[in-house]
Short mmCIF file of C-alpha atoms in Angstrom, two decimals:
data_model
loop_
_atom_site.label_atom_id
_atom_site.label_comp_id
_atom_site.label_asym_id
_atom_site.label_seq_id
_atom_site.Cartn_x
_atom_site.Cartn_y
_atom_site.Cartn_z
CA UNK W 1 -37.00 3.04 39.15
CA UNK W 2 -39.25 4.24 36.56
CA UNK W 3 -36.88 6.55 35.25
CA UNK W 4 -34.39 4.03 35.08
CA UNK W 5 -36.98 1.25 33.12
CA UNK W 6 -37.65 4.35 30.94
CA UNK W 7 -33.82 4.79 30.37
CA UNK W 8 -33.18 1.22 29.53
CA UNK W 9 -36.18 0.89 26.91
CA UNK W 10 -34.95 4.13 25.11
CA UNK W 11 -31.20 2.88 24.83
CA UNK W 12 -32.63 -0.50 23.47
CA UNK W 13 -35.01 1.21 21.08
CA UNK W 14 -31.56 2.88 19.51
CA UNK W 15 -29.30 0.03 19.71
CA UNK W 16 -32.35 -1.79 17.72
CA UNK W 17 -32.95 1.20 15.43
CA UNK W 18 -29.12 0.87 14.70
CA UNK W 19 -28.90 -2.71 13.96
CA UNK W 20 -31.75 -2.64 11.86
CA UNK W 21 -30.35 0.46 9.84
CA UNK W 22 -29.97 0.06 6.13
CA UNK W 23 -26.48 0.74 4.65
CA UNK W 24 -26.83 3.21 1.55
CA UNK W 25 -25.81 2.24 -2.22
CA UNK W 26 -22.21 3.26 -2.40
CA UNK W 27 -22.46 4.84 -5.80
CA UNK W 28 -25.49 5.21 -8.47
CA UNK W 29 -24.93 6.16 -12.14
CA UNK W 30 -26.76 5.43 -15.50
CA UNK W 31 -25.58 4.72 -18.83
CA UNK W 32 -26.19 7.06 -20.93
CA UNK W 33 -25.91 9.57 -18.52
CA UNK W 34 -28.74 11.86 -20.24
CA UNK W 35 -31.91 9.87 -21.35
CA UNK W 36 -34.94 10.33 -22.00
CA UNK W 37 -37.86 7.79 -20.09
CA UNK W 38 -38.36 5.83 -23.25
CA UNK W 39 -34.76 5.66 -23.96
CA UNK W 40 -33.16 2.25 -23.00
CA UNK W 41 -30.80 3.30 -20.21
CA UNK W 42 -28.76 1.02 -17.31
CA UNK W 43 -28.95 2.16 -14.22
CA UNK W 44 -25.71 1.11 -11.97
CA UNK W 45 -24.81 0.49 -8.75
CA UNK W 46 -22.05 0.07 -6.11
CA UNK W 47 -22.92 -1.99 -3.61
CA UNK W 48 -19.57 -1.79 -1.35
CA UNK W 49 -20.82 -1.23 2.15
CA UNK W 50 -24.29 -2.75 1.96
CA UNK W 51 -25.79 -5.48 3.41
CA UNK W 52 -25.60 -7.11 -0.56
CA UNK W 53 -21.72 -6.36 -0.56
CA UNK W 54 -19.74 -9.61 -2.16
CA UNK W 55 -23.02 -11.02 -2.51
CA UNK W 56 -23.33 -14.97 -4.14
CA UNK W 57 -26.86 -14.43 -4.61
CA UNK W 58 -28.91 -12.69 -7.20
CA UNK W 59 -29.73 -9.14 -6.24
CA UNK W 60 -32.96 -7.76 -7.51
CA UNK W 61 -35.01 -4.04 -8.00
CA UNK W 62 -37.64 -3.37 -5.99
CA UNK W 63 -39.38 0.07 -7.47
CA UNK W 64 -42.08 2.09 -6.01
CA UNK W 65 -42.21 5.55 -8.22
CA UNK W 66 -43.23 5.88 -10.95
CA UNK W 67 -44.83 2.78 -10.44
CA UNK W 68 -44.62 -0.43 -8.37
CA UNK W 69 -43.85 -3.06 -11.31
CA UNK W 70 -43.05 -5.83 -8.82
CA UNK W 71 -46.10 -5.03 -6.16
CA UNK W 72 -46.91 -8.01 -3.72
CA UNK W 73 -43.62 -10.30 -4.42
CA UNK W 74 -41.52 -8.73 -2.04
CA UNK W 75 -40.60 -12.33 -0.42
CA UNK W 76 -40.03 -13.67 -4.06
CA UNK W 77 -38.76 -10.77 -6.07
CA UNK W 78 -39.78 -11.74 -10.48
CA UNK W 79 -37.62 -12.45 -12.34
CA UNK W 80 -38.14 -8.79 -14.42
CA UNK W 81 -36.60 -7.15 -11.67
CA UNK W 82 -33.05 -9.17 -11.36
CA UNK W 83 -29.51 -7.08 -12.35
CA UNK W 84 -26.98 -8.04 -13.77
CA UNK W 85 -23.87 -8.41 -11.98
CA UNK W 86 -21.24 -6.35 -13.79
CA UNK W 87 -17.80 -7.38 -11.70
CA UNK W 88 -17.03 -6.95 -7.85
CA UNK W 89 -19.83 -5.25 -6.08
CA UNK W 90 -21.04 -3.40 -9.45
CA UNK W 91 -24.65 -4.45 -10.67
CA UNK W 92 -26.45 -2.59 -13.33
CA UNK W 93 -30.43 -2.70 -14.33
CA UNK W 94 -31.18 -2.62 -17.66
CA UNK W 95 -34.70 -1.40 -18.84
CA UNK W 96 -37.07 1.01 -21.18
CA UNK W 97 -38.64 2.98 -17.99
CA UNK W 98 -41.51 3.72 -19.64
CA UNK W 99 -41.84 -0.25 -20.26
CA UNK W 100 -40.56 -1.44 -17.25
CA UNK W 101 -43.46 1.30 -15.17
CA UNK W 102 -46.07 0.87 -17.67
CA UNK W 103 -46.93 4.62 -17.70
CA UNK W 104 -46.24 7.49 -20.56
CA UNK W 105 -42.94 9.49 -20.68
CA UNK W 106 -44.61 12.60 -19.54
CA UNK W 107 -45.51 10.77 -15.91
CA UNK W 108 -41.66 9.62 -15.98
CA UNK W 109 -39.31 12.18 -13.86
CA UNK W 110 -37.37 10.02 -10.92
CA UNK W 111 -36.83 6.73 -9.85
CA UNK W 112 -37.05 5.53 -6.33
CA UNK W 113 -36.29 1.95 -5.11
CA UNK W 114 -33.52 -0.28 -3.30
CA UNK W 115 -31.66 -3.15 -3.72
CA UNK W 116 -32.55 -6.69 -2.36
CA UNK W 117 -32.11 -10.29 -2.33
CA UNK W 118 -34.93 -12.79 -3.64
CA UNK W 119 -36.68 -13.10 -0.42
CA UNK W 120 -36.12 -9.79 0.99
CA UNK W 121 -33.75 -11.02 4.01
CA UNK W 122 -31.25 -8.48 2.75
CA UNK W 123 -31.67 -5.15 1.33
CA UNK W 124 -29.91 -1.68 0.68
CA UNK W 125 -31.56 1.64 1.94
CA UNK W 126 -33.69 3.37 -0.50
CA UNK W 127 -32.70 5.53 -3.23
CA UNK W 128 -34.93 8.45 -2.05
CA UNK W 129 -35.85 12.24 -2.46
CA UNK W 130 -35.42 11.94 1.42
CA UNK W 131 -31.72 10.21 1.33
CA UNK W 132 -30.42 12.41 -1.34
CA UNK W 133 -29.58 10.03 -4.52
CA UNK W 134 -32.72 9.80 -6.50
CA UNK W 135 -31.80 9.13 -10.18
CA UNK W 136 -33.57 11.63 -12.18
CA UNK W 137 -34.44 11.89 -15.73
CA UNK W 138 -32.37 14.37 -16.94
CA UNK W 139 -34.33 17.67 -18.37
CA UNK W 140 -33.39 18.48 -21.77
CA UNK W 141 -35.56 21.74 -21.55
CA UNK W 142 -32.17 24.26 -21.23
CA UNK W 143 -30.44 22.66 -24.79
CA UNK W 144 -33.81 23.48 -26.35
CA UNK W 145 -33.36 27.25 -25.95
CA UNK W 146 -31.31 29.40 -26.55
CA UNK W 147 -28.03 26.99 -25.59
CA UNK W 148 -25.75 25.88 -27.79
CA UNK W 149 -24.37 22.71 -25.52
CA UNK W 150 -25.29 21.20 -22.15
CA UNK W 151 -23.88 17.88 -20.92
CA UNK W 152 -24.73 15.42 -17.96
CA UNK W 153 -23.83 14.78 -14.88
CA UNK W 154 -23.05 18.25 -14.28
CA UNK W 155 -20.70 17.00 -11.45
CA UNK W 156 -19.10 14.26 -14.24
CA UNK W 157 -16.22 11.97 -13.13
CA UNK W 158 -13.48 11.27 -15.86
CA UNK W 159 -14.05 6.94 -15.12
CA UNK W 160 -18.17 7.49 -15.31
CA UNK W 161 -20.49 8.04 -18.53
CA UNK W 162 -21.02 11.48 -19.37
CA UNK W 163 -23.51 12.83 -22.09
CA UNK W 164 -22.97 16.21 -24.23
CA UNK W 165 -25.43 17.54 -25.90
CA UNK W 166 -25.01 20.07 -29.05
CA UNK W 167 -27.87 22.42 -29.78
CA UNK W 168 -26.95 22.72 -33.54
CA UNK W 169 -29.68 25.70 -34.68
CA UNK W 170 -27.23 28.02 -32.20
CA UNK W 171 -24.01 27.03 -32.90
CA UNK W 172 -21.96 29.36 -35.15
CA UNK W 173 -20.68 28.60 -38.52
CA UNK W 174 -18.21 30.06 -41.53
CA UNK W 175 -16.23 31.95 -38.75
CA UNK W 176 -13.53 32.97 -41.00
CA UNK W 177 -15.98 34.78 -43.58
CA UNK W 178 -19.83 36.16 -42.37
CA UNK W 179 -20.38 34.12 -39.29
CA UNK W 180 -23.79 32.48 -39.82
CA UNK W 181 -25.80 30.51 -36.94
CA UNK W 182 -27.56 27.41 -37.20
CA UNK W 183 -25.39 26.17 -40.55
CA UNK W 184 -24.87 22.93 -38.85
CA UNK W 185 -28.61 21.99 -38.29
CA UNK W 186 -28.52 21.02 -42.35
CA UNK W 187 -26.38 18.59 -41.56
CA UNK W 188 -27.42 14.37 -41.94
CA UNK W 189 -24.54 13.57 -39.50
CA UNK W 190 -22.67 15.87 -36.94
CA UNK W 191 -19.35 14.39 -34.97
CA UNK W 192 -17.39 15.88 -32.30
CA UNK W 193 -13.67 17.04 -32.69
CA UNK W 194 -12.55 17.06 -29.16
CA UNK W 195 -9.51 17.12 -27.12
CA UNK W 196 -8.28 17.31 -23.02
CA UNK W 197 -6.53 19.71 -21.22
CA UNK W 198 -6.06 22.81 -23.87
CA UNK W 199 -6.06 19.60 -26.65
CA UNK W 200 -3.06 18.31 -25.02
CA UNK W 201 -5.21 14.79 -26.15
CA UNK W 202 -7.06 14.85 -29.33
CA UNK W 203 -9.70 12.39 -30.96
CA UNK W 204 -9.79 14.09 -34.13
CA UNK W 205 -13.14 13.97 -36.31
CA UNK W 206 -12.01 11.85 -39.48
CA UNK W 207 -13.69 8.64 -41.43
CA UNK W 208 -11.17 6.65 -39.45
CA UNK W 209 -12.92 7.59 -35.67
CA UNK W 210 -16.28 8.15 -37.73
CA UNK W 211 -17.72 5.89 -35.49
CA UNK W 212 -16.59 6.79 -31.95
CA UNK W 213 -16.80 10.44 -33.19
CA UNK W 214 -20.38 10.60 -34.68
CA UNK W 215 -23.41 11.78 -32.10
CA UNK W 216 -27.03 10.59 -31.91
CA UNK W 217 -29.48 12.63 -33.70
CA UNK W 218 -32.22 13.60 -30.96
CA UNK W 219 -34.85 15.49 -33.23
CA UNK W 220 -35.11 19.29 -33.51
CA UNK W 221 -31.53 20.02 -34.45
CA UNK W 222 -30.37 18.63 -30.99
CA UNK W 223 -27.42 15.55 -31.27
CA UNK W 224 -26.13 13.84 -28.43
CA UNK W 225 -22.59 11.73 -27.71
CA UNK W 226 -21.82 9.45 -24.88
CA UNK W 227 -18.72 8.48 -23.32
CA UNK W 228 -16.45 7.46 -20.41
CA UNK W 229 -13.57 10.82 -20.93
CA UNK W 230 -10.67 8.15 -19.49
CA UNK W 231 -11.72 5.58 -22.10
CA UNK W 232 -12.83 8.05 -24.77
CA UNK W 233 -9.64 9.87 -24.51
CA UNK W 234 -7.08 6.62 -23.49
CA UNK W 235 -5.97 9.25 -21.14
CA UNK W 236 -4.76 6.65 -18.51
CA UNK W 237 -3.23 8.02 -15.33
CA UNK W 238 -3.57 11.55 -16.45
CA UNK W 239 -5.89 13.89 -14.55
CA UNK W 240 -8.45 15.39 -17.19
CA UNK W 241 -8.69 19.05 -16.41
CA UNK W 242 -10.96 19.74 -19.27
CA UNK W 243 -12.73 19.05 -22.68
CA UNK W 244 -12.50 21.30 -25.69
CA UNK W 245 -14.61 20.90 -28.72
CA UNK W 246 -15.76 21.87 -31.92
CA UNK W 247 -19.03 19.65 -34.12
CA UNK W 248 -18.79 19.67 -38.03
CA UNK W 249 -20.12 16.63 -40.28
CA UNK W 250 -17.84 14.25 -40.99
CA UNK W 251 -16.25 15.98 -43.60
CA UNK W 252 -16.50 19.46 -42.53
CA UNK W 253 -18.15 21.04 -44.86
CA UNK W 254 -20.18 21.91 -41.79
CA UNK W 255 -19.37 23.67 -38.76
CA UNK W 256 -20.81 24.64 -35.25
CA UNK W 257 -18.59 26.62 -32.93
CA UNK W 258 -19.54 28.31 -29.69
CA UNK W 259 -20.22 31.78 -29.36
CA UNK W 260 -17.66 34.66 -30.57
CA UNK W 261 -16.61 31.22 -32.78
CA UNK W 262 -15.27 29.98 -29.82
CA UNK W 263 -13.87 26.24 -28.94
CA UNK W 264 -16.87 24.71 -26.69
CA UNK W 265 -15.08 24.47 -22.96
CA UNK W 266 -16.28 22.20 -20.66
CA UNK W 267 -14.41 22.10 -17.22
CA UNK W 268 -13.84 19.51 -14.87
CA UNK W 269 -15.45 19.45 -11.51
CA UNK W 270 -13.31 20.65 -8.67
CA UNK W 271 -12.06 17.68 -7.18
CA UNK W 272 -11.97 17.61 -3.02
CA UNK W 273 -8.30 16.62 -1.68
CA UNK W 274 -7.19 13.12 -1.01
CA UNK W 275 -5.82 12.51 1.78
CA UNK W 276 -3.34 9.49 1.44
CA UNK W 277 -4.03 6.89 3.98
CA UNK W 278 -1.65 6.35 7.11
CA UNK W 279 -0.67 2.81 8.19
CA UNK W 280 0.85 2.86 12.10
CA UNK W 281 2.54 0.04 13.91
CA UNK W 282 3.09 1.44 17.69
CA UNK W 283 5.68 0.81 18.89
CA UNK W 284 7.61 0.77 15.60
CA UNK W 285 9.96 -1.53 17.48
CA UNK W 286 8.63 -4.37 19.70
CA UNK W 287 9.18 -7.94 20.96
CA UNK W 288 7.33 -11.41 21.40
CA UNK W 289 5.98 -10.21 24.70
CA UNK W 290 4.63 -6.75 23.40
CA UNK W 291 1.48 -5.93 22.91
CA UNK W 292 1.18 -3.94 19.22
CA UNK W 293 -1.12 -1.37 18.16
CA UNK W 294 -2.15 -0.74 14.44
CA UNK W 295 -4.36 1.75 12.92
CA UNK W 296 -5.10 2.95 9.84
CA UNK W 297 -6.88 6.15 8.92
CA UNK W 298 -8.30 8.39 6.08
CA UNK W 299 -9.37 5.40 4.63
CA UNK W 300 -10.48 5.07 0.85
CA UNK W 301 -14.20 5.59 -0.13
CA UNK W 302 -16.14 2.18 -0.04
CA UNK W 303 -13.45 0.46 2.65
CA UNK W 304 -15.89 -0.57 5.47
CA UNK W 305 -13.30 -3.11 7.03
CA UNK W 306 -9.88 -4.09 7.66
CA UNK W 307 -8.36 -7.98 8.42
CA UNK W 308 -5.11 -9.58 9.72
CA UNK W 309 -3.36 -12.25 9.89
CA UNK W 310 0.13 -12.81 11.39
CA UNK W 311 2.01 -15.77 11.09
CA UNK W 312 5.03 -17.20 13.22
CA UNK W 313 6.86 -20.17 12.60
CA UNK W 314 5.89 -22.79 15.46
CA UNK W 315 2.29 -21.46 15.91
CA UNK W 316 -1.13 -21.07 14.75
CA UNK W 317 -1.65 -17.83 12.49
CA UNK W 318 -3.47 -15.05 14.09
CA UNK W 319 -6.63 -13.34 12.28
CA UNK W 320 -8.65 -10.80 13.55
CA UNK W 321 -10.90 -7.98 12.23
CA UNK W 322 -10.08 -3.93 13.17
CA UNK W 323 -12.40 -1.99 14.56
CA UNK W 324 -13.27 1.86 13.70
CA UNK W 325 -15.16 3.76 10.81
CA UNK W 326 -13.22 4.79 7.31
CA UNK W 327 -11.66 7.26 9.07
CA UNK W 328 -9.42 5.26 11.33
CA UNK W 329 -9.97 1.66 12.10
CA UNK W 330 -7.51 0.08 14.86
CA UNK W 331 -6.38 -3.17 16.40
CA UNK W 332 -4.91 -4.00 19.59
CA UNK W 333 -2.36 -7.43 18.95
CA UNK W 334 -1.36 -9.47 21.94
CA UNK W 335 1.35 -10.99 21.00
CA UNK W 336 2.73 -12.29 24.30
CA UNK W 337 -0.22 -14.71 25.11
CA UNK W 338 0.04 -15.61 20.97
CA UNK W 339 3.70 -16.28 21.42
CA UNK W 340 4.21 -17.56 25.38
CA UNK W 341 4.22 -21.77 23.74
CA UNK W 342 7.26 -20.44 21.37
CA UNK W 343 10.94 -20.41 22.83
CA UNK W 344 12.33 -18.30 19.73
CA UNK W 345 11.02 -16.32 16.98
CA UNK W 346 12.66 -13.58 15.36
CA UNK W 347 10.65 -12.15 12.97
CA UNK W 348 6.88 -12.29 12.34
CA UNK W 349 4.98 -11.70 9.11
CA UNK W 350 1.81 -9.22 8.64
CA UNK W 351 -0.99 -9.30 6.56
CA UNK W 352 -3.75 -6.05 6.45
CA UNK W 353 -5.97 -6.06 4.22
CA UNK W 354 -9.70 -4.30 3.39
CA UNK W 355 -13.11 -5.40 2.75
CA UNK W 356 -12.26 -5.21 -1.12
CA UNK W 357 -9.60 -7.77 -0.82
CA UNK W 358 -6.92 -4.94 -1.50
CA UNK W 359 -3.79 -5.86 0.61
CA UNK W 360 -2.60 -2.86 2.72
CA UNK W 361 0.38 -5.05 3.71
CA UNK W 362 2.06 -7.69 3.38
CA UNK W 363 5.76 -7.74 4.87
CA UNK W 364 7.43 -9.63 7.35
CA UNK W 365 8.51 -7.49 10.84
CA UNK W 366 11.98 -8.19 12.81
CA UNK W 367 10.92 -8.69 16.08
CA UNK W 368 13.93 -7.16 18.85
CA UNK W 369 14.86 -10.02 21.69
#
């Protein structure tokens, strides 16, 4: 008997440990992607899968490292600490860390925090050392030696901000003739002349794109430019394989090239394999008194859930949720107790769709007599 009491109070303990279970943040990125801690710098997030997910209310920051900014308000979070709700379930948090922490750039290395409502009733997991997406402040320490470029996040995604960095006292100049390093660090402005996939897609450096070409001076002969590589590039459906480069001033009077006068190459992350997601209907042919069975699996990152709804002319529609993980979610349709009150019906009409609102389908389905 004691064994058994034992037994029940340790299954409870991990159905309540479950329950209770923060969801992770979906996705966290900052804008720019390199920054420095008294740099002003958005921090966003993807909040697809959390308890926050299609949230009406205001979400809010709630820090601990470097600093606690909003200590003892966890049931009514300041106003300070609210984001800004970007579209769907992206938010972004806007803020001079050294400000926002109240402590020197020097004591500034990581973030940690999560995601809540006003009042605390809902909130993400953490964003952790321990759960494996702390933001970090990028170290700049590599493009300050003996590097000629660098760029951030290593692991960059062509729809996400990404940060390259020129180190112009080692970048080669006058290629053609003697060669000289370091040219381009006389230079008052320095602009990149880049293209995609062996410059398949240029954005040449002229006065027109003087502006979207030109990079931010960072002190020391270091310059920095920001941007989203699908935007930057308009390169639309196409998959960006790489980024070639070359800096000069605007009107090239100055040089830097990599070493050997090189192009700059910076490649793309290798990309893991889709799998396409499979929608089944079992059995593919089936009547009013059948009971149907649909699944859907290798689901895309982010869908947490899957909805129905069948209608029938003469009856009441039919909603339900699936159940499953991302990987395969399923649903068991009884259609002879939905249908027994109708005499004839020949077709029905389905509706799947996810927790995004995406519809998965929407067609109508011949039913055999």
């Amino acid at each position: 008997m004691e064994a058994m009491k034992r037994f029940i109070l340790y299954t409870l303990l991990i159905l309540g440990s479950a329950l209770y279970a923060q969801k992770p943040i979906a996705e966290i990125w900052t804008q720019p992607a390199f920054f420095r801690p008294d740099d002003t710098v958005a921090f966003y997030f993807d909040l697809t899968g959390t308890d926050l997910e299609g949230t009406t209310e205001d979400v809010y920051m709630w820090s601990w490292y470097p600093t606690e900014p909003d200590a003892g308000n966890w049931n009514n979070s300041s106003d300070f600490a609210k984001l800004i709700h970007v579209e769907g379930n992206i938010w972004k948090f806007v803020i001079v860390p050294t400000q926002y922490y109240g402590v020197p750039a020097d004591q500034i290395t990581a973030f940690y925090g999560l995601l809540k409502n006003k009042n605390g009733t809902k909130q993400t997991d953490a964003f952790a050392p321990d759960k494996g997406n702390t933001i970090f402040v990028p170290s700049d320490a590599v493009i300050k030696g003996s590097a000629r470029i660098d760029y951030f996040p290593k692991e960059w995604k062509a729809d996400r901000p990404l940060s390259i960095l020129v180190n112009t006292n080692n970048t080669w100049s006058d290629c053609e003739t003697s060669a000289v390093q370091g040219k381009l660090a006389t230079a008052t402005n320095v602009h990149i002349h880049a293209g995609i996939n062996n410059w398949a897609v240029v954005v040449e450096n002229n006065p027109t794109n003087a502006a979207k070409t030109a990079l931010t001076d960072l002190g020391g002969g270091i310059w920095r430019i920001d941007f989203i590589p699908k935007d930057y590039f308009n390169s639309g459906n196409t998959k960006i394989n790489s980024i070639h480069a070359v800096f000069a001033n605007l009107d090239w009077s100055l040089m830097g090239k990599d070493a050997n006068c090189a192009d700059f190459y910076i490649a793309a992350p290798e990309e893991p394999e889709v799998i396409p997601p499979v929608f089944t209907i079992f059995p593919q042919k089936f009547s009013k008194k059948d009971i149907i069975y649909l699944s859907r699996e290798n689901n895309e990152a982010g869908v947490t859930g899957l909805t129905y709804t069948i209608t029938a002319a003469g009856v009441s529609d039919l909603t339900g949720s699936f159940k499953g993980t991302t990987a395969k979610f399923e649903a068991f349709i009884d259609l002879a107790t939905w249908l027994k009150s109708v005499q004839t019906v020949s077709k029905i009409h389905l509706l799947v769709k996810d927790n995004k609102n995406n519809v998965i389908v929407d067609s109508d389905i011949n039913l055999v007599q």
